[in-house]
PDB file of C-alpha atoms in Angstrom:
ATOM      1  CA  GLU A   1       0.901 -22.679  -6.832  1.00 95.00           C
ATOM      2  CA  VAL A   2       1.137 -20.881  -3.506  1.00 96.00           C
ATOM      3  CA  GLN A   3      -2.268 -20.049  -2.056  1.00 97.00           C
ATOM      4  CA  LEU A   4      -3.521 -18.543   1.185  1.00 98.00           C
ATOM      5  CA  VAL A   5      -7.251 -19.184   1.547  1.00 98.00           C
ATOM      6  CA  GLN A   6      -9.066 -17.379   4.335  1.00 98.00           C
ATOM      7  CA  SER A   7     -12.340 -18.156   6.061  1.00 98.00           C
ATOM      8  CA  GLY A   8     -15.516 -16.313   5.160  1.00 98.00           C
ATOM      9  CA  ALA A   9     -17.002 -13.029   6.276  1.00 98.00           C
ATOM     10  CA  GLU A  10     -18.242 -12.733   9.843  1.00 98.00           C
ATOM     11  CA  VAL A  11     -20.890 -10.560  11.512  1.00 98.00           C
ATOM     12  CA  LYS A  12     -20.619 -10.397  15.283  1.00 98.00           C
ATOM     13  CA  LYS A  13     -21.894  -8.396  18.235  1.00 98.00           C
ATOM     14  CA  PRO A  14     -19.651  -6.433  20.602  1.00 98.00           C
ATOM     15  CA  GLY A  15     -18.263  -8.639  23.335  1.00 98.00           C
ATOM     16  CA  GLU A  16     -18.413 -11.833  21.291  1.00 98.00           C
ATOM     17  CA  SER A  17     -15.373 -13.955  20.522  1.00 98.00           C
ATOM     18  CA  LEU A  18     -14.134 -14.814  17.051  1.00 98.00           C
ATOM     19  CA  SER A  19     -11.491 -16.865  15.272  1.00 98.00           C
ATOM     20  CA  ILE A  20     -10.691 -16.464  11.577  1.00 98.00           C
ATOM     21  CA  SER A  21      -8.413 -18.763   9.638  1.00 98.00           C
ATOM     22  CA  CYS A  22      -5.875 -18.822   6.829  1.00 98.00           C
ATOM     23  CA  LYS A  23      -4.958 -22.093   5.126  1.00 98.00           C
ATOM     24  CA  GLY A  24      -1.706 -22.274   3.197  1.00 98.00           C
ATOM     25  CA  SER A  25      -1.055 -24.613   0.303  1.00 97.00           C
ATOM     26  CA  GLY A  26       1.448 -25.103  -2.502  1.00 97.00           C
ATOM     27  CA  TYR A  27       4.495 -24.658  -0.271  1.00 97.00           C
ATOM     28  CA  SER A  28       6.034 -25.921   2.983  1.00 97.00           C
ATOM     29  CA  PHE A  29       3.731 -24.258   5.535  1.00 97.00           C
ATOM     30  CA  THR A  30       6.156 -24.744   8.416  1.00 96.00           C
ATOM     31  CA  SER A  31       9.037 -22.992   6.646  1.00 95.00           C
ATOM     32  CA  TYR A  32       7.556 -19.516   6.164  1.00 96.00           C
ATOM     33  CA  TRP A  33       6.217 -16.870   8.517  1.00 95.00           C
ATOM     34  CA  ILE A  34       2.481 -16.055   8.316  1.00 97.00           C
ATOM     35  CA  GLY A  35       1.434 -12.535   9.249  1.00 97.00           C
ATOM     36  CA  TRP A  36      -1.852 -10.671   9.681  1.00 98.00           C
ATOM     37  CA  VAL A  37      -2.703  -7.220   8.317  1.00 98.00           C
ATOM     38  CA  ARG A  38      -5.713  -5.057   9.163  1.00 98.00           C
ATOM     39  CA  GLN A  39      -7.408  -2.662   6.773  1.00 98.00           C
ATOM     40  CA  MET A  40     -10.144  -0.549   8.293  1.00 98.00           C
ATOM     41  CA  PRO A  41     -12.857   0.798   5.944  1.00 97.00           C
ATOM     42  CA  GLY A  42     -11.351   3.290   3.503  1.00 96.00           C
ATOM     43  CA  LYS A  43      -7.963   3.205   5.215  1.00 97.00           C
ATOM     44  CA  GLY A  44      -4.460   1.848   4.668  1.00 97.00           C
ATOM     45  CA  LEU A  45      -2.686  -1.324   5.749  1.00 98.00           C
ATOM     46  CA  GLU A  46      -1.653  -1.979   9.366  1.00 97.00           C
ATOM     47  CA  TRP A  47       0.697  -4.706  10.529  1.00 96.00           C
ATOM     48  CA  MET A  48      -0.719  -6.785  13.389  1.00 97.00           C
ATOM     49  CA  GLY A  49       1.665  -9.644  14.055  1.00 96.00           C
ATOM     50  CA  ILE A  50       3.223 -12.836  12.789  1.00 95.00           C
ATOM     51  CA  ILE A  51       3.802 -16.502  13.561  1.00 96.00           C
ATOM     52  CA  TYR A  52       6.330 -19.084  12.412  1.00 95.00           C
ATOM     53  CA  PRO A  53       4.302 -22.297  12.182  1.00 96.00           C
ATOM     54  CA  GLY A  54       7.410 -24.453  12.420  1.00 95.00           C
ATOM     55  CA  ASP A  55       7.919 -23.632  16.097  1.00 95.00           C
ATOM     56  CA  SER A  56       4.961 -21.302  16.866  1.00 96.00           C
ATOM     57  CA  ASP A  57       7.273 -18.352  17.524  1.00 95.00           C
ATOM     58  CA  THR A  58       4.801 -15.431  17.616  1.00 96.00           C
ATOM     59  CA  ARG A  59       5.455 -11.702  17.518  1.00 94.00           C
ATOM     60  CA  TYR A  60       2.951  -8.849  17.833  1.00 95.00           C
ATOM     61  CA  SER A  61       2.962  -5.233  16.754  1.00 93.00           C
ATOM     62  CA  PRO A  62       2.832  -3.106  19.919  1.00 92.00           C
ATOM     63  CA  SER A  63      -0.487  -1.659  18.693  1.00 94.00           C
ATOM     64  CA  PHE A  64      -2.115  -5.097  18.738  1.00 96.00           C
ATOM     65  CA  GLN A  65      -0.333  -6.816  21.641  1.00 96.00           C
ATOM     66  CA  GLY A  66      -2.974  -8.023  24.087  1.00 97.00           C
ATOM     67  CA  GLN A  67      -5.823  -7.245  21.672  1.00 97.00           C
ATOM     68  CA  VAL A  68      -5.624 -10.377  19.509  1.00 98.00           C
ATOM     69  CA  THR A  69      -4.072 -13.840  19.583  1.00 98.00           C
ATOM     70  CA  ILE A  70      -2.243 -15.418  16.661  1.00 98.00           C
ATOM     71  CA  SER A  71      -1.817 -19.176  16.504  1.00 98.00           C
ATOM     72  CA  ALA A  72      -1.201 -21.963  14.008  1.00 98.00           C
ATOM     73  CA  ALA A  73      -1.996 -25.646  13.540  1.00 97.00           C
ATOM     74  CA  LYS A  74       0.827 -26.952  11.405  1.00 96.00           C
ATOM     75  CA  SER A  75      -0.790 -30.358  10.954  1.00 96.00           C
ATOM     76  CA  ILE A  76      -3.519 -28.705   8.857  1.00 97.00           C
ATOM     77  CA  SER A  77      -1.398 -25.837   7.466  1.00 98.00           C
ATOM     78  CA  THR A  78      -3.680 -23.237   9.025  1.00 98.00           C
ATOM     79  CA  ALA A  79      -3.028 -20.005  10.903  1.00 98.00           C
ATOM     80  CA  TYR A  80      -5.590 -18.233  13.086  1.00 98.00           C
ATOM     81  CA  LEU A  81      -6.380 -14.743  14.301  1.00 98.00           C
ATOM     82  CA  GLN A  82      -8.550 -14.657  17.414  1.00 98.00           C
ATOM     83  CA  TRP A  83     -10.415 -12.123  19.509  1.00 98.00           C
ATOM     84  CA  SER A  84     -11.813 -12.871  22.968  1.00 98.00           C
ATOM     85  CA  SER A  85     -14.090  -9.822  23.111  1.00 98.00           C
ATOM     86  CA  LEU A  86     -14.812  -7.904  19.925  1.00 98.00           C
ATOM     87  CA  ARG A  87     -15.381  -4.165  19.742  1.00 98.00           C
ATOM     88  CA  ALA A  88     -17.088  -2.111  17.065  1.00 98.00           C
ATOM     89  CA  SER A  89     -13.660  -0.678  16.238  1.00 97.00           C
ATOM     90  CA  ASP A  90     -12.513  -4.180  15.153  1.00 98.00           C
ATOM     91  CA  THR A  91     -14.710  -3.831  12.064  1.00 98.00           C
ATOM     92  CA  ALA A  92     -12.259  -4.217   9.198  1.00 98.00           C
ATOM     93  CA  MET A  93     -10.889  -6.447   6.463  1.00 98.00           C
ATOM     94  CA  TYR A  94      -8.180  -8.782   7.703  1.00 98.00           C
ATOM     95  CA  TYR A  95      -5.547 -10.289   5.424  1.00 98.00           C
ATOM     96  CA  CYS A  96      -3.081 -13.073   6.073  1.00 98.00           C
ATOM     97  CA  VAL A  97       0.249 -12.870   4.303  1.00 98.00           C
ATOM     98  CA  ARG A  98       3.264 -15.057   3.758  1.00 97.00           C
ATOM     99  CA  ARG A  99       6.621 -13.533   4.520  1.00 93.00           C
ATOM    100  CA  VAL A 100      10.089 -14.498   3.478  1.00 86.00           C
ATOM    101  CA  THR A 101      12.053 -11.329   2.665  1.00 83.00           C
ATOM    102  CA  GLY A 102       9.046  -9.087   2.795  1.00 88.00           C
ATOM    103  CA  THR A 103       5.464 -10.085   2.095  1.00 92.00           C
ATOM    104  CA  ASP A 104       5.173 -12.145  -1.076  1.00 93.00           C
ATOM    105  CA  TYR A 105       1.673 -13.625  -0.991  1.00 97.00           C
ATOM    106  CA  TRP A 106      -1.671 -12.336   0.307  1.00 98.00           C
ATOM    107  CA  GLY A 107      -4.849 -14.133   1.274  1.00 98.00           C
ATOM    108  CA  GLN A 108      -8.127 -12.957  -0.226  1.00 98.00           C
ATOM    109  CA  GLY A 109      -9.192 -11.265   2.999  1.00 98.00           C
ATOM    110  CA  THR A 110     -11.853 -11.839   5.672  1.00 98.00           C
ATOM    111  CA  LEU A 111     -14.332  -9.069   6.387  1.00 98.00           C
ATOM    112  CA  VAL A 112     -15.234  -8.798  10.062  1.00 98.00           C
ATOM    113  CA  THR A 113     -18.223  -6.632  10.973  1.00 98.00           C
ATOM    114  CA  VAL A 114     -18.945  -5.918  14.631  1.00 98.00           C
ATOM    115  CA  SER A 115     -22.277  -4.263  15.272  1.00 97.00           C
ATOM    116  CA  SER A 116     -24.987  -4.357  17.887  1.00 96.00           C
TER     117      SER A 116
ATOM    118  CA  GLN B   1      11.806   1.835  13.416  1.00 88.00           C
ATOM    119  CA  PRO B   2      11.578   2.975   9.797  1.00 94.00           C
ATOM    120  CA  VAL B   3       8.776   5.169   8.461  1.00 96.00           C
ATOM    121  CA  LEU B   4       7.643   5.184   4.826  1.00 98.00           C
ATOM    122  CA  THR B   5       6.209   8.271   3.131  1.00 98.00           C
ATOM    123  CA  GLN B   6       4.109   8.147  -0.038  1.00 98.00           C
ATOM    124  CA  SER B   7       2.183  10.820  -1.914  1.00 97.00           C
ATOM    125  CA  SER B   8      -1.535  10.377  -1.370  1.00 97.00           C
ATOM    126  CA  SER B   9      -2.448  10.507  -5.045  1.00 97.00           C
ATOM    127  CA  ALA B  10      -1.089  10.444  -8.588  1.00 98.00           C
ATOM    128  CA  SER B  11      -2.569  10.447 -12.052  1.00 97.00           C
ATOM    129  CA  ALA B  12      -1.433   9.658 -15.572  1.00 97.00           C
ATOM    130  CA  SER B  13      -2.979   8.998 -18.952  1.00 97.00           C
ATOM    131  CA  LEU B  14      -3.804   5.624 -20.438  1.00 97.00           C
ATOM    132  CA  GLY B  15      -0.777   4.294 -22.328  1.00 97.00           C
ATOM    133  CA  SER B  16       1.679   6.665 -20.645  1.00 97.00           C
ATOM    134  CA  SER B  17       4.167   6.016 -17.829  1.00 98.00           C
ATOM    135  CA  VAL B  18       4.067   6.983 -14.171  1.00 98.00           C
ATOM    136  CA  LYS B  19       6.695   6.869 -11.423  1.00 98.00           C
ATOM    137  CA  LEU B  20       5.509   6.445  -7.844  1.00 98.00           C
ATOM    138  CA  THR B  21       7.766   7.303  -4.908  1.00 98.00           C
ATOM    139  CA  CYS B  22       8.218   5.780  -1.470  1.00 98.00           C
ATOM    140  CA  THR B  23      10.668   7.563   0.849  1.00 98.00           C
ATOM    141  CA  LEU B  24      12.417   5.898   3.773  1.00 98.00           C
ATOM    142  CA  SER B  25      12.955   7.848   6.967  1.00 97.00           C
ATOM    143  CA  SER B  26      16.337   9.170   8.071  1.00 95.00           C
ATOM    144  CA  GLY B  27      18.773   6.447   9.034  1.00 94.00           C
ATOM    145  CA  HIS B  28      16.967   3.794   7.021  1.00 95.00           C
ATOM    146  CA  SER B  29      18.007   4.663   3.482  1.00 95.00           C
ATOM    147  CA  SER B  30      19.567   1.239   2.840  1.00 95.00           C
ATOM    148  CA  TYR B  31      16.432  -0.737   3.593  1.00 96.00           C
ATOM    149  CA  ILE B  32      14.794  -3.110   1.163  1.00 96.00           C
ATOM    150  CA  ILE B  33      11.144  -2.367   0.439  1.00 97.00           C
ATOM    151  CA  ALA B  34       8.305  -4.235  -1.224  1.00 97.00           C
ATOM    152  CA  TRP B  35       5.666  -2.749  -3.523  1.00 98.00           C
ATOM    153  CA  HIS B  36       2.062  -3.967  -3.504  1.00 98.00           C
ATOM    154  CA  ARG B  37      -0.930  -3.065  -5.681  1.00 98.00           C
ATOM    155  CA  GLN B  38      -4.497  -3.087  -4.389  1.00 98.00           C
ATOM    156  CA  GLN B  39      -7.135  -2.844  -7.105  1.00 98.00           C
ATOM    157  CA  PRO B  40     -10.563  -1.595  -5.995  1.00 97.00           C
ATOM    158  CA  GLY B  41     -12.416  -4.148  -3.903  1.00 96.00           C
ATOM    159  CA  LYS B  42      -9.595  -6.675  -4.085  1.00 98.00           C
ATOM    160  CA  ALA B  43      -6.833  -7.973  -1.842  1.00 98.00           C
ATOM    161  CA  PRO B  44      -3.388  -6.447  -2.254  1.00 98.00           C
ATOM    162  CA  GLN B  45      -1.026  -8.151  -4.689  1.00 97.00           C
ATOM    163  CA  TYR B  46       2.735  -8.352  -4.281  1.00 97.00           C
ATOM    164  CA  LEU B  47       4.611  -6.654  -7.125  1.00 98.00           C
ATOM    165  CA  MET B  48       8.301  -6.664  -6.232  1.00 97.00           C
ATOM    166  CA  ASN B  49      11.083  -6.364  -3.706  1.00 96.00           C
ATOM    167  CA  LEU B  50      13.373  -3.389  -4.312  1.00 97.00           C
ATOM    168  CA  GLU B  51      16.865  -2.902  -2.867  1.00 96.00           C
ATOM    169  CA  GLY B  52      18.754   0.293  -2.203  1.00 95.00           C
ATOM    170  CA  SER B  53      21.042  -0.589  -5.122  1.00 96.00           C
ATOM    171  CA  GLY B  54      18.032  -0.446  -7.442  1.00 95.00           C
ATOM    172  CA  GLY B  55      17.961  -4.182  -7.987  1.00 96.00           C
ATOM    173  CA  TYR B  56      14.516  -5.710  -7.852  1.00 96.00           C
ATOM    174  CA  ASN B  57      12.770  -9.080  -7.954  1.00 96.00           C
ATOM    175  CA  LYS B  58       9.218  -9.223  -9.227  1.00 96.00           C
ATOM    176  CA  GLY B  59       6.496 -11.566  -8.112  1.00 94.00           C
ATOM    177  CA  SER B  60       5.156 -14.359 -10.259  1.00 92.00           C
ATOM    178  CA  GLY B  61       3.044 -13.080 -13.138  1.00 94.00           C
ATOM    179  CA  VAL B  62       3.840  -9.394 -12.661  1.00 97.00           C
ATOM    180  CA  PRO B  63       3.942  -7.792 -16.117  1.00 96.00           C
ATOM    181  CA  ASP B  64       7.142  -6.412 -17.629  1.00 96.00           C
ATOM    182  CA  ARG B  65       5.489  -2.968 -17.546  1.00 97.00           C
ATOM    183  CA  PHE B  66       6.364  -2.780 -13.849  1.00 98.00           C
ATOM    184  CA  SER B  67       9.909  -1.876 -12.821  1.00 98.00           C
ATOM    185  CA  GLY B  68      11.720  -0.507  -9.812  1.00 98.00           C
ATOM    186  CA  SER B  69      14.607   1.837  -9.112  1.00 98.00           C
ATOM    187  CA  SER B  70      16.232   3.585  -6.149  1.00 98.00           C
ATOM    188  CA  SER B  71      18.023   6.814  -5.314  1.00 97.00           C
ATOM    189  CA  GLY B  72      19.226   7.380  -1.757  1.00 96.00           C
ATOM    190  CA  ALA B  73      16.234   6.986   0.540  1.00 97.00           C
ATOM    191  CA  ASP B  74      13.757   7.037  -2.338  1.00 98.00           C
ATOM    192  CA  ARG B  75      12.300   3.884  -3.860  1.00 98.00           C
ATOM    193  CA  TYR B  76      10.434   4.123  -7.120  1.00 98.00           C
ATOM    194  CA  LEU B  77       7.831   2.055  -8.901  1.00 98.00           C
ATOM    195  CA  THR B  78       7.544   2.816 -12.610  1.00 98.00           C
ATOM    196  CA  ILE B  79       4.549   1.582 -14.562  1.00 98.00           C
ATOM    197  CA  SER B  80       4.846   1.846 -18.342  1.00 98.00           C
ATOM    198  CA  ASN B  81       2.065   1.674 -20.917  1.00 97.00           C
ATOM    199  CA  LEU B  82      -0.568   2.335 -18.259  1.00 98.00           C
ATOM    200  CA  GLN B  83      -3.664   0.169 -18.461  1.00 97.00           C
ATOM    201  CA  SER B  84      -7.072   0.730 -16.900  1.00 96.00           C
ATOM    202  CA  GLU B  85      -6.439  -2.123 -14.466  1.00 96.00           C
ATOM    203  CA  ASP B  86      -3.476  -0.210 -13.050  1.00 97.00           C
ATOM    204  CA  GLU B  87      -5.906   2.220 -11.417  1.00 98.00           C
ATOM    205  CA  ALA B  88      -5.372   1.131  -7.830  1.00 98.00           C
ATOM    206  CA  ASP B  89      -3.808   1.928  -4.488  1.00 98.00           C
ATOM    207  CA  TYR B  90      -0.083   1.253  -4.300  1.00 98.00           C
ATOM    208  CA  TYR B  91       1.579   0.518  -0.974  1.00 98.00           C
ATOM    209  CA  CYS B  92       5.208   0.178  -0.043  1.00 98.00           C
ATOM    210  CA  GLU B  93       6.349  -1.981   2.856  1.00 97.00           C
ATOM    211  CA  THR B  94       9.560  -2.324   4.814  1.00 97.00           C
ATOM    212  CA  TRP B  95      10.736  -4.100   7.935  1.00 94.00           C
ATOM    213  CA  ASP B  96      13.306  -4.130  10.705  1.00 88.00           C
ATOM    214  CA  SER B  97      12.505  -7.735  11.416  1.00 77.00           C
ATOM    215  CA  ASN B  98       9.410  -9.889  11.209  1.00 69.00           C
ATOM    216  CA  THR B  99       8.195  -8.044  14.283  1.00 70.00           C
ATOM    217  CA  HIS B 100       8.603  -4.532  13.019  1.00 85.00           C
ATOM    218  CA  VAL B 101       6.870  -4.310   9.664  1.00 93.00           C
ATOM    219  CA  VAL B 102       5.545  -0.994   8.383  1.00 96.00           C
ATOM    220  CA  PHE B 103       3.500   0.102   5.398  1.00 97.00           C
ATOM    221  CA  GLY B 104       3.410   3.471   3.724  1.00 98.00           C
ATOM    222  CA  GLY B 105       0.134   5.346   3.649  1.00 98.00           C
ATOM    223  CA  GLY B 106      -0.499   4.355   0.036  1.00 98.00           C
ATOM    224  CA  THR B 107      -0.763   6.244  -3.247  1.00 98.00           C
ATOM    225  CA  LYS B 108      -4.058   6.272  -5.124  1.00 98.00           C
ATOM    226  CA  LEU B 109      -3.277   6.100  -8.839  1.00 98.00           C
ATOM    227  CA  THR B 110      -5.881   7.390 -11.267  1.00 98.00           C
ATOM    228  CA  VAL B 111      -5.611   6.435 -14.938  1.00 97.00           C
ATOM    229  CA  LEU B 112      -7.048   9.247 -17.044  1.00 94.00           C
TER     230      LEU B 112
END
């Protein structure tokens, strides 16, 4: 069974750094792209970027380029989404997804709250 | 880059059928899309991929009540025998490549 299991909810202050994770199982982690999607409170889905764990090829949506860093550790089948300096506007639910032809599996989501 | 347009809301009665629409922007009418359902308070769930020909492939465990069809730039999701658990937000997704992925604004489906 394919599963994407994300790390737990986080509460941070503005300016702090953060890394959230997404562990894949039930399939060959290095053979599928892993993407990240943001959902701000009460809003729709926004594409952030994607990584191919097999060779770490990483692509970003122009809206998120320079704002976040996507990485992967293929030895532990885990992808990461990182911020170096959080803002209040980063408060949102973040989902990892697996992509082949389109998105076919979603993680359960990680809620990130940034508040002073 | 393609743009997807969805109606903001729809409603239908329990046990009836509903057809949701996702429209591709000009010049992108041949694109494949994916449909996803997001029940309240839950993560989205993949429903199906849908081609311009109308052919579709559903995700594992997706009930037979869900089907897809296409006409020109329009992609449809039909839900038959509506159940209470179908009350959710429905999003369509398309892509130019793994870099350029876009979602529609979502349709909020109310089951009366």
